Amino acid sequence: MKSIGVFTSGGDAPGMNACIRSVVRTGLSLGLDVYGIKYGYNGMIDGDIYKMKSYSVSNIVQRGGTILKSARSKEFMTKEGRAKAYEQLTKRGIEGLVAIGGDGTFTGANIFHEEFGIPIVGAPGTIDNDLYGSDYTIGFDTAVNTALDAIDKIRDTANSHDRVFFIEVMGRHSGYIAIQSGIGGGAELVVVPETSITMEDVINTLKEGRDKQKTSSIVVVAEGGDQGDAHQIASHVIKELPDLDIRVSTLGHIQRGGSPTSYDRILSSRLGMAAVEGLINGEKNVMVGVINDKITYTSFKLAISKAKPINQELMRLVEILSI
Amino acid sequence: MKSIGVFTSGGDAPGMNACIRSVVRTGLSLGLDVYGIKYGYNGMIDGDIYKMKSYSVSNIVQRGGTILKSARSKEFMTKEGRAKAYEQLTKRGIEGLVAIGGDGTFTGANIFHEEFGIPIVGAPGTIDNDLYGSDYTIGFDTAVNTALDAIDKIRDTANSHDRVFFIEVMGRHSGYIAIQSGIGGGAELVVVPETSITMEDVINTLKEGRDKQKTSSIVVVAEGGDQGDAHQIASHVIKELPDLDIRVSTLGHIQRGGSPTSYDRILSSRLGMAAVEGLINGEKNVMVGVINDKITYTSFKLAISKAKPINQELMRLVEILSI
Amino acid sequence: MKSIGVFTSGGDAPGMNACIRSVVRTGLSLGLDVYGIKYGYNGMIDGDIYKMKSYSVSNIVQRGGTILKSARSKEFMTKEGRAKAYEQLTKRGIEGLVAIGGDGTFTGANIFHEEFGIPIVGAPGTIDNDLYGSDYTIGFDTAVNTALDAIDKIRDTANSHDRVFFIEVMGRHSGYIAIQSGIGGGAELVVVPETSITMEDVINTLKEGRDKQKTSSIVVVAEGGDQGDAHQIASHVIKELPDLDIRVSTLGHIQRGGSPTSYDRILSSRLGMAAVEGLINGEKNVMVGVINDKITYTSFKLAISKAKPINQELMRLVEILSI
Amino acid sequence: MKSIGVFTSGGDAPGMNACIRSVVRTGLSLGLDVYGIKYGYNGMIDGDIYKMKSYSVSNIVQRGGTILKSARSKEFMTKEGRAKAYEQLTKRGIEGLVAIGGDGTFTGANIFHEEFGIPIVGAPGTIDNDLYGSDYTIGFDTAVNTALDAIDKIRDTANSHDRVFFIEVMGRHSGYIAIQSGIGGGAELVVVPETSITMEDVINTLKEGRDKQKTSSIVVVAEGGDQGDAHQIASHVIKELPDLDIRVSTLGHIQRGGSPTSYDRILSSRLGMAAVEGLINGEKNVMVGVINDKITYTSFKLAISKAKPINQELMRLVEILSI
């Protein structure tokens, strides 16, 4: 292999730039040419591709977002689109790809590989931490710390006014951000898709708190839960517990941005290096991950389809710490 | 005067603790007894009042929220409520008050003073910066920096995906937070109550940007504008410019919390000292402020009723910088 | 066991408060009495001990430092001192201890246990991450992120002026902070006790960088290396490469403070819970840790004496990423 | 005037990029060509000059450092050097300059103007806030907040261990950073060049604190004081008060970097706009500043030579708040 390409796709995540940097410099140090493909699969189809040098990735390790830009591509979902993309790659002699993204990205990569045989190694870039095959994904630690910082700020207000706050964090199919920011933020309760917590449980916990003279409470809600979003849960609770002073805050897009934490920069750098080394060593249709501090490769299929369970010890922690 | 009380009321603002600390230590250094009154006017009525020492305010200068807690009081709006409050004060020999809060707080203080003659000096504590008689209010600088930090994060995502973001910041009657965070955040447009910006202007600006190949844009919206909130404005724009990838983010309560900035800690400390010195020197129905770096006292009536105009130079800056 | 005590000892670390909170609430939830012992072994000797309630640890999960204070105790190094300490504990019916600290703390705990038989479980609280028996220690992740934030700031200046900066971080016997903040901070070189890097290597790396027109460089130095501190290394380099514009910055005590990161809050909470559960389950002379995301107990002796090697993959990363 | 140049010179300061951005976009909006001159006067001499577009300054408002780089120039101190520089400007038709920097920068600008008649407007870019003619300078607010953040972190440790910390902040001839970060950081004492505080005062204050059972103290020291640096002062104090547990921390270069605060971004933007508008309106040998929220122009000579006094009210605040 003499030439590889790297791109980011799907929702951006802090650490993607650190990963790009690592892919580029690892590739160069191994004597490869490294091409940057902009706007994900769209740029691959359109030939928005340029040769990267070591200085192309100077001074980006600390930046949120992605210098290669990201996009979702409808055209790549068609066979014609993928054929065009493949042509753009072969034209430049690109023989392998590093795809930084989430399950959508890897679904596309899987099909692309099956159709055209080009080796692809994925690096898990998503704040949701919902991919099997890596303990953590690029951007998750930063997103949790951003959420935590917001919760700390909101608690200042909650305490000052004796209020109950429902705080909605990201995580469409996964409660990882909610659980971790809930423990770190001293939440009384965490509502996540992974548990069978009911509206009654929420109401009972808050009622108990009130009866114990707890003056303020934080409930962290993952966006994708069965009980609805934070506004919906709050409006139920207001009906049952009208004496509580209840507020809702949805943290939203701030969770996707910002300078990556140390953890995310190192994870991203490790994954970038291991993705390139994997390509060189013959890996071809896999996602690279870190499990128990060791580099591992998991097939795209497994990475996308298999559920990653939440550590039950953390669920127990929430309960104990909120007494 | 031998004994004074201090309380916080209305929405909390970062710096209130620094102000309380300054009131307490200035009072003690002048030989006064200083009482802390909890939960604003409610605590005054209920006698939730305690004598404060120098160490009562140790290690709080950097904390958001208010250690004296805050509340809105319906009972204080009645003559009976105010009579009870006055009795609680006289019982303890409290002869003067420092009220830290916003227009609601000062409206109450004004009536209280008129009815019972007790000298009150207010310190402007509100993130909205909507009080006449002080260039800036306690918490404003922190709120702007918090909003700015959020905008910086969101721009990472906006840039990575070539999106247009409508970001709603606080400020019900005042566009101060929007203007300042908009300039600092490099916004293409700022929608505030103080200007006559129309939906057409918003659409035209974004259309021009699109035509100039601007790939991403930030529009900062103050919550209290005539054009509706950020969601409403965005949904209008989506209809007119369906090719833009538009997102909305409402920053919400995070703007009220957090450790105060240097500016807010110093402003709060100055106002606290000047409030106590004002009381000692015979000020009685006024809000203390800092105008052009000098301490000033403005009657509550004027502080509440008179509009504080936005520096027109700043409006011009937004326009020039977004080309 | 009906009654336990908890204390912090040695250098403070962000997350100690989160750990105390977890110990207290886990203890209470199991029906135990929990006593807080102030100022480490000194307070144990002096009887500076109080019963803690759930609210004693409200609103501290996000605070740096330790509400129980910390100290080094000479008296506890004597048999008489330890006898006094034991008496203070038995007087109150305290039957087990959770000791939050580093190797000095656990050395004392080990002797104390051997002499008096009181069960003690230690929780690893040190920013240096130099204890065997836990992948990470309380405060390490926060310290790295603080160092990283400082490096990011210094790089702004290094870039603007084309300078070489030697940045000294904490870590007397361990290069963990240096390695991680070096990778995250995009350092050209990391000088740590664990490697046999020589002055010549440092000079050669910088010379190569200069010859490749690298305009600015960051060298991260762990305080405890064989090559001397950052100032000493820098002064050697200046002699050999007088055309470089070299500066030195020692980050110092800021690395010990600040609000703990998400990682540290969760780790601290898990360790606190597991320490109490360990005591209840008969653990007695051990440090609790998290290895590969699982709770483990390691004898104090091993925890103190055995070296924890640095992941060699990380050393390789530094080299590759700095090309 | 059809064409202007902009450069940064001397020590970098957060906000310089925001100022460059404002100069460029104001210039373009007025129909001017705007040239960026790299590395200050050195780049002017060497012709390291390029035409800037609106997008040249995209996404930099939030970045520390300066994209135009900075340097000190020995050659510009010679007449020959300045002649070369002038030639480079005239060759490109550059008819006016915006110089962003401190007193060294303006001293050079003053001579340059006198010799060659080219109109120059300076924008005060220095974290020290030591220029007459502007209430605040670019980078000062950010530097104070960075120092404050560090002091907050150090106080966590000081409190946990009952220590006295001497913290040295920047400010060679000016105590502005020390005073403001001292007030905001709750310091017991601030040692600045502007006051006649003696070693005895320092010792007495700490002795009093100790006698009042103050368990920890912060002393903020400006680097340029008559009493020596923080290490020197501390070593005197240790001799006199050997029972205190004293530590020293020098904050150093972190104070120069980092993302600018809201205040600095707005100040920088205003000054950049006013600098260009000043040039257009015939200003020629002046520094632009903001005094009492209004744009003003002060001759370089006055700006450099006249002392800016520290608000005495702030000195009084330190004393009162530390009781």
Coordinates of C-alpha atoms in Angstrom, one line a residue, chain C residues 1-5 89 93-97 118-119 279:
Chain C
M1 CA -19.1 -3.2 61.4
K2 CA -21.3 -0.3 62.6
S3 CA -19.1 2.7 62.3
I4 CA -16.3 3.8 60.0
G5 CA -14.1 6.8 59.6
L89 CA -11.0 5.8 67.1
G93 CA -16.5 3.0 68.2
I94 CA -14.9 3.4 64.8
E95 CA -14.2 0.0 63.5
G96 CA -12.9 0.6 60.0
L97 CA -11.2 3.3 58.0
I118 CA -8.0 -2.0 62.4
P119 CA -9.3 -2.8 58.9
L279 CA -14.6 -2.9 54.4

